[in-house]
XYZ file of C-alpha atoms in Angstrom:
193
model
C -20.622 -7.077 3.671
C -22.782 -9.171 1.327
C -22.186 -12.796 0.309
C -23.604 -12.109 -3.175
C -20.654 -10.775 -5.193
C -23.016 -9.329 -7.813
C -24.508 -6.875 -5.301
C -23.100 -3.379 -5.751
C -21.384 -2.398 -2.490
C -21.776 1.093 -1.107
C -19.544 0.817 1.965
C -17.205 -1.565 3.729
C -16.793 -2.778 7.292
C -13.838 -2.787 9.669
C -13.466 -4.715 12.901
C -10.758 -4.079 15.497
C -9.234 -7.221 16.982
C -7.177 -7.007 20.177
C -4.620 -9.694 20.941
C -4.656 -10.729 24.589
C -2.620 -13.198 26.629
C -5.408 -15.774 26.206
C -6.318 -15.179 22.571
C -8.265 -12.452 20.770
C -11.119 -10.064 21.524
C -13.035 -8.657 18.537
C -14.971 -5.404 18.500
C -18.223 -4.823 16.669
C -18.053 -4.183 12.895
C -17.687 -0.498 12.038
C -19.286 0.829 8.850
C -17.013 3.020 6.709
C -19.140 5.011 4.278
C -16.603 5.285 1.494
C -17.719 3.948 -1.920
C -15.802 0.978 -3.281
C -15.961 -0.886 -6.589
C -17.773 -4.170 -7.037
C -15.676 -7.005 -5.612
C -16.172 -9.082 -8.763
C -14.772 -6.345 -11.042
C -11.438 -5.495 -9.476
C -9.685 -5.181 -6.161
C -11.688 -2.792 -3.972
C -9.081 -2.839 -1.178
C -5.613 -2.393 -2.641
C -3.391 -1.743 0.351
C -3.565 -1.424 4.131
C -0.615 -0.286 6.213
C 0.226 0.917 9.718
C 1.287 4.483 10.468
C 1.906 3.944 14.172
C -0.064 1.918 16.689
C -3.247 4.018 16.393
C -3.252 5.148 12.731
C -3.354 3.257 9.463
C -3.886 3.950 5.773
C -6.039 2.109 3.281
C -6.046 2.498 -0.483
C -9.435 1.642 -1.956
C -10.788 1.704 -5.487
C -14.012 3.641 -6.029
C -16.769 2.604 -8.482
C -15.358 5.008 -11.117
C -12.028 3.126 -10.882
C -10.261 6.026 -9.173
C -8.139 5.245 -6.138
C -8.345 6.959 -2.761
C -5.870 7.012 0.112
C -7.744 6.974 3.430
C -6.251 7.698 6.853
C -7.902 6.191 9.939
C -7.429 6.710 13.665
C -8.112 3.865 16.093
C -9.068 4.309 19.741
C -9.742 1.040 21.568
C -12.385 -0.710 19.436
C -13.444 2.429 17.569
C -12.143 3.507 14.136
C -12.620 6.961 12.592
C -11.702 8.064 9.075
C -9.821 11.360 9.460
C -8.593 12.157 5.932
C -8.877 11.037 2.320
C -6.967 11.916 -0.841
C -8.024 11.037 -4.390
C -5.289 9.571 -6.608
C -6.840 8.630 -9.958
C -4.928 6.768 -12.676
C -2.565 5.158 -10.206
C -1.906 1.447 -9.735
C -0.715 0.635 -6.205
C 1.618 -2.292 -5.677
C 2.232 -2.306 -1.973
C 4.727 -0.808 0.399
C 6.270 -1.025 3.838
C 6.066 1.012 7.066
C 9.204 2.983 7.896
C 8.268 4.212 11.371
C 5.214 5.483 13.280
C 4.726 8.462 10.949
C 6.028 7.312 7.546
C 5.096 4.583 5.065
C 6.780 3.794 1.725
C 4.359 3.362 -1.187
C 5.266 1.585 -4.425
C 3.064 2.399 -7.410
C 2.807 3.024 -11.134
C 1.066 5.949 -12.776
C -1.590 5.453 -15.442
C -0.703 2.146 -17.163
C 1.832 -0.630 -17.461
C 4.022 1.446 -19.775
C 4.926 3.849 -16.974
C 7.932 3.309 -14.678
C 7.459 2.206 -11.084
C 7.795 4.963 -8.493
C 8.173 5.227 -4.731
C 6.791 7.854 -2.382
C 6.521 8.390 1.359
C 3.216 8.897 3.130
C 4.053 11.278 5.985
C 1.611 11.468 8.902
C 1.369 14.471 11.215
C -1.287 13.894 13.866
C -4.560 13.118 12.100
C -3.461 14.220 8.631
C -0.969 13.066 6.029
C 0.919 14.359 3.017
C 2.883 12.684 0.242
C 6.629 13.082 -0.075
C 8.712 13.609 -3.199
C 8.348 11.098 -6.036
C 11.332 8.818 -6.656
C 11.420 6.833 -9.929
C 12.728 3.308 -9.480
C 16.354 3.141 -10.659
C 17.835 0.535 -12.983
C 18.057 -2.737 -11.042
C 20.931 -5.046 -10.355
C 20.287 -8.554 -11.632
C 21.367 -12.063 -10.687
C 20.413 -15.586 -11.806
C 17.417 -16.977 -10.019
C 14.221 -18.286 -11.574
C 13.859 -20.579 -14.534
C 13.235 -18.697 -17.774
C 9.620 -19.933 -17.889
C 8.664 -18.279 -14.582
C 6.095 -15.451 -14.858
C 6.631 -11.942 -13.600
C 5.886 -11.462 -9.931
C 5.577 -8.450 -7.649
C 7.989 -8.948 -4.782
C 7.473 -7.252 -1.430
C 9.604 -4.498 0.014
C 11.669 -5.808 2.921
C 13.466 -3.785 5.574
C 17.131 -4.812 5.666
C 18.587 -2.021 7.809
C 17.524 0.962 9.936
C 16.911 3.153 6.842
C 17.327 0.609 4.046
C 14.822 -1.483 2.106
C 15.217 -4.060 -0.641
C 12.807 -5.175 -3.328
C 13.296 -8.270 -5.449
C 11.189 -9.044 -8.477
C 11.390 -12.249 -10.441
C 10.623 -12.929 -14.073
C 11.302 -10.957 -17.203
C 11.983 -7.453 -15.910
C 15.718 -7.732 -16.645
C 16.217 -10.850 -18.731
C 14.560 -14.282 -18.651
C 15.664 -16.430 -15.767
C 16.985 -13.560 -13.659
C 15.894 -11.836 -10.497
C 16.031 -8.051 -10.291
C 16.866 -6.200 -7.106
C 16.401 -2.587 -5.981
C 17.643 -0.848 -2.847
C 15.870 2.105 -1.227
C 17.241 4.358 1.473
C 15.058 6.678 3.545
C 16.565 9.972 4.681
C 14.483 10.661 7.820
C 15.642 14.270 8.185
C 14.392 15.292 4.715
C 11.644 12.666 4.188
C 13.213 11.684 0.863
C 14.058 8.382 -0.785
C 17.172 7.456 -2.733
Protein backbone atom coordinates (compact mmCIF):
# COMPACT_ATOMS: atom_id res chain seq x y z
CA UNK A 1 0.00 0.00 0.00
CA UNK A 2 3.05 2.28 -0.18
CA UNK A 3 5.52 2.56 -3.08
CA UNK A 4 8.39 3.21 -0.64
CA UNK A 5 9.59 -0.26 0.42
CA UNK A 6 11.37 1.21 3.45
CA UNK A 7 8.07 2.33 5.01
CA UNK A 8 6.95 -0.03 7.76
CA UNK A 9 3.56 -1.45 6.76
CA UNK A 10 0.82 -1.83 9.32
CA UNK A 11 -1.87 -3.43 7.15
CA UNK A 12 -2.48 -4.75 3.66
CA UNK A 13 -5.18 -4.29 1.05
CA UNK A 14 -7.36 -6.74 -0.84
CA UNK A 15 -9.46 -6.10 -3.92
CA UNK A 16 -12.12 -8.47 -5.26
CA UNK A 17 -12.13 -8.84 -9.04
CA UNK A 18 -15.13 -10.39 -10.78
CA UNK A 19 -14.71 -11.97 -14.19
CA UNK A 20 -17.55 -11.12 -16.55
CA UNK A 21 -18.37 -12.09 -20.13
CA UNK A 22 -16.83 -8.79 -21.31
CA UNK A 23 -13.79 -8.62 -19.05
CA UNK A 24 -13.31 -7.78 -15.37
CA UNK A 25 -14.97 -5.61 -12.74
CA UNK A 26 -12.85 -4.61 -9.73
CA UNK A 27 -14.19 -3.66 -6.31
CA UNK A 28 -12.74 -0.99 -4.06
CA UNK A 29 -9.61 -1.88 -2.04
CA UNK A 30 -10.43 -3.36 1.37
CA UNK A 31 -8.10 -2.67 4.29
CA UNK A 32 -7.14 -5.74 6.34
CA UNK A 33 -5.77 -4.62 9.70
CA UNK A 34 -3.41 -7.52 10.27
CA UNK A 35 0.26 -6.59 10.85
CA UNK A 36 2.74 -7.80 8.25
CA UNK A 37 6.53 -7.62 8.04
CA UNK A 38 8.37 -5.07 5.95
CA UNK A 39 8.27 -6.08 2.29
CA UNK A 40 12.02 -5.50 1.93
CA UNK A 41 12.88 -7.91 4.78
CA UNK A 42 11.05 -11.09 3.84
CA UNK A 43 7.89 -12.36 2.23
CA UNK A 44 4.92 -10.78 4.02
CA UNK A 45 2.38 -12.84 2.04
CA UNK A 46 3.45 -16.47 1.94
CA UNK A 47 0.44 -18.33 0.60
CA UNK A 48 -3.11 -17.69 -0.60
CA UNK A 49 -5.52 -20.51 -1.38
CA UNK A 50 -9.22 -21.12 -2.02
CA UNK A 51 -11.45 -22.99 0.42
CA UNK A 52 -14.57 -22.89 -1.74
CA UNK A 53 -15.94 -20.10 -3.89
CA UNK A 54 -16.52 -17.69 -0.98
CA UNK A 55 -13.70 -18.53 1.48
CA UNK A 56 -9.94 -18.39 1.20
CA UNK A 57 -6.90 -18.62 3.46
CA UNK A 58 -3.82 -16.43 3.55
CA UNK A 59 -0.59 -17.08 5.41
CA UNK A 60 1.16 -13.84 6.32
CA UNK A 61 4.34 -13.09 8.22
CA UNK A 62 4.04 -10.63 11.10
CA UNK A 63 6.75 -8.09 12.06
CA UNK A 64 8.07 -10.47 14.76
CA UNK A 65 8.61 -13.09 12.01
CA UNK A 66 5.80 -15.31 13.27
CA UNK A 67 3.36 -16.67 10.71
CA UNK A 68 -0.42 -16.45 10.88
CA UNK A 69 -3.08 -18.39 9.00
CA UNK A 70 -6.02 -16.12 8.20
CA UNK A 71 -9.45 -17.23 6.98
CA UNK A 72 -11.56 -14.80 4.94
CA UNK A 73 -15.15 -14.85 3.73
CA UNK A 74 -16.11 -13.06 0.52
CA UNK A 75 -19.58 -11.74 -0.28
CA UNK A 76 -19.81 -9.94 -3.63
CA UNK A 77 -17.10 -7.26 -3.45
CA UNK A 78 -16.74 -7.39 0.33
CA UNK A 79 -14.13 -9.42 2.25
CA UNK A 80 -14.21 -10.14 5.99
CA UNK A 81 -11.53 -11.82 8.08
CA UNK A 82 -13.32 -14.46 10.18
CA UNK A 83 -10.50 -16.36 11.91
CA UNK A 84 -6.75 -16.31 12.50
CA UNK A 85 -4.31 -18.83 13.94
CA UNK A 86 -0.71 -18.10 14.95
CA UNK A 87 1.88 -20.63 13.74
CA UNK A 88 5.33 -19.39 14.77
CA UNK A 89 8.56 -21.09 13.68
CA UNK A 90 6.98 -22.54 10.56
CA UNK A 91 8.15 -22.08 6.97
CA UNK A 92 5.29 -22.48 4.48
CA UNK A 93 6.04 -23.82 1.02
CA UNK A 94 2.69 -23.86 -0.68
CA UNK A 95 -0.13 -26.29 -1.12
CA UNK A 96 -3.17 -27.20 -3.18
CA UNK A 97 -6.96 -27.09 -2.67
CA UNK A 98 -8.60 -30.49 -2.28
CA UNK A 99 -12.25 -29.42 -2.34
CA UNK A 100 -14.47 -26.59 -1.08
CA UNK A 101 -13.64 -27.28 2.58
CA UNK A 102 -10.10 -28.70 2.57
CA UNK A 103 -6.67 -27.43 1.51
CA UNK A 104 -3.34 -29.31 1.66
CA UNK A 105 -0.49 -27.31 3.22
CA UNK A 106 3.18 -28.16 2.72
CA UNK A 107 5.56 -26.73 5.31
CA UNK A 108 8.66 -27.20 7.44
CA UNK A 109 8.91 -26.58 11.16
CA UNK A 110 11.57 -24.31 12.63
CA UNK A 111 14.53 -24.51 10.21
CA UNK A 112 15.96 -26.20 7.16
CA UNK A 113 17.12 -29.19 9.20
CA UNK A 114 13.54 -30.30 9.86
CA UNK A 115 11.65 -32.67 7.53
CA UNK A 116 8.89 -31.39 5.27
CA UNK A 117 5.36 -32.09 6.49
CA UNK A 118 1.85 -31.97 5.08
CA UNK A 119 -1.38 -31.03 6.82
CA UNK A 120 -4.98 -30.37 5.85
CA UNK A 121 -6.75 -27.11 6.59
CA UNK A 122 -10.36 -28.13 7.22
CA UNK A 123 -13.04 -25.44 6.96
CA UNK A 124 -16.42 -25.69 8.68
CA UNK A 125 -18.52 -22.62 7.93
CA UNK A 126 -16.54 -19.55 9.00
CA UNK A 127 -13.90 -21.41 11.01
CA UNK A 128 -11.10 -23.84 10.30
CA UNK A 129 -8.96 -26.43 12.05
CA UNK A 130 -5.77 -28.25 11.12
CA UNK A 131 -5.71 -31.96 10.43
CA UNK A 132 -3.15 -34.54 11.51
CA UNK A 133 0.50 -33.93 10.61
CA UNK A 134 1.99 -36.23 7.97
CA UNK A 135 5.80 -36.25 7.56
CA UNK A 136 6.89 -36.47 3.94
CA UNK A 137 7.97 -40.04 3.15
CA UNK A 138 11.17 -41.08 1.39
CA UNK A 139 10.82 -40.11 -2.28
CA UNK A 140 11.15 -42.12 -5.43
CA UNK A 141 13.82 -40.73 -7.73
CA UNK A 142 14.46 -40.66 -11.47
CA UNK A 143 17.00 -38.96 -13.75
CA UNK A 144 16.03 -35.47 -14.74
CA UNK A 145 18.05 -32.30 -14.25
CA UNK A 146 21.71 -31.76 -14.92
CA UNK A 147 23.83 -32.16 -11.79
CA UNK A 148 24.53 -28.40 -11.69
CA UNK A 149 20.84 -27.46 -11.31
CA UNK A 150 19.92 -25.83 -7.97
CA UNK A 151 17.26 -27.11 -5.63
CA UNK A 152 13.76 -26.00 -6.47
CA UNK A 153 10.41 -26.19 -4.70
CA UNK A 154 7.99 -27.93 -7.04
CA UNK A 155 4.25 -27.41 -6.78
CA UNK A 156 1.73 -29.98 -5.65
CA UNK A 157 -0.37 -31.16 -8.59
CA UNK A 158 -3.66 -33.03 -8.48
CA UNK A 159 -3.36 -36.22 -10.54
CA UNK A 160 -6.51 -38.06 -9.46
CA UNK A 161 -9.70 -37.55 -7.42
CA UNK A 162 -7.84 -38.02 -4.09
CA UNK A 163 -4.23 -38.13 -5.28
CA UNK A 164 -1.54 -35.46 -5.52
CA UNK A 165 2.04 -35.53 -6.75
CA UNK A 166 4.98 -33.33 -5.87
CA UNK A 167 8.22 -33.26 -7.83
CA UNK A 168 11.32 -31.49 -6.62
CA UNK A 169 14.47 -31.09 -8.64
CA UNK A 170 18.05 -30.71 -7.52
CA UNK A 171 20.02 -32.35 -4.76
CA UNK A 172 17.33 -33.76 -2.48
CA UNK A 173 18.06 -37.35 -3.58
CA UNK A 174 21.28 -37.27 -5.57
CA UNK A 175 22.71 -34.75 -8.05
CA UNK A 176 21.01 -34.79 -11.40
CA UNK A 177 17.85 -36.52 -10.20
CA UNK A 178 14.27 -35.49 -9.66
CA UNK A 179 12.46 -36.63 -6.53
CA UNK A 180 8.77 -37.46 -6.48
CA UNK A 181 6.21 -37.84 -3.68
CA UNK A 182 2.61 -39.04 -3.84
CA UNK A 183 -0.09 -37.92 -1.41
CA UNK A 184 -3.52 -39.44 -0.98
CA UNK A 185 -6.35 -37.70 0.85
CA UNK A 186 -8.82 -39.87 2.76
CA UNK A 187 -11.92 -37.61 2.72
CA UNK A 188 -13.82 -39.65 5.32
CA UNK A 189 -11.10 -39.25 7.99
CA UNK A 190 -9.46 -35.99 6.80
CA UNK A 191 -6.06 -37.70 6.81
CA UNK A 192 -3.16 -37.85 4.38
CA UNK A 193 -1.05 -40.84 3.40
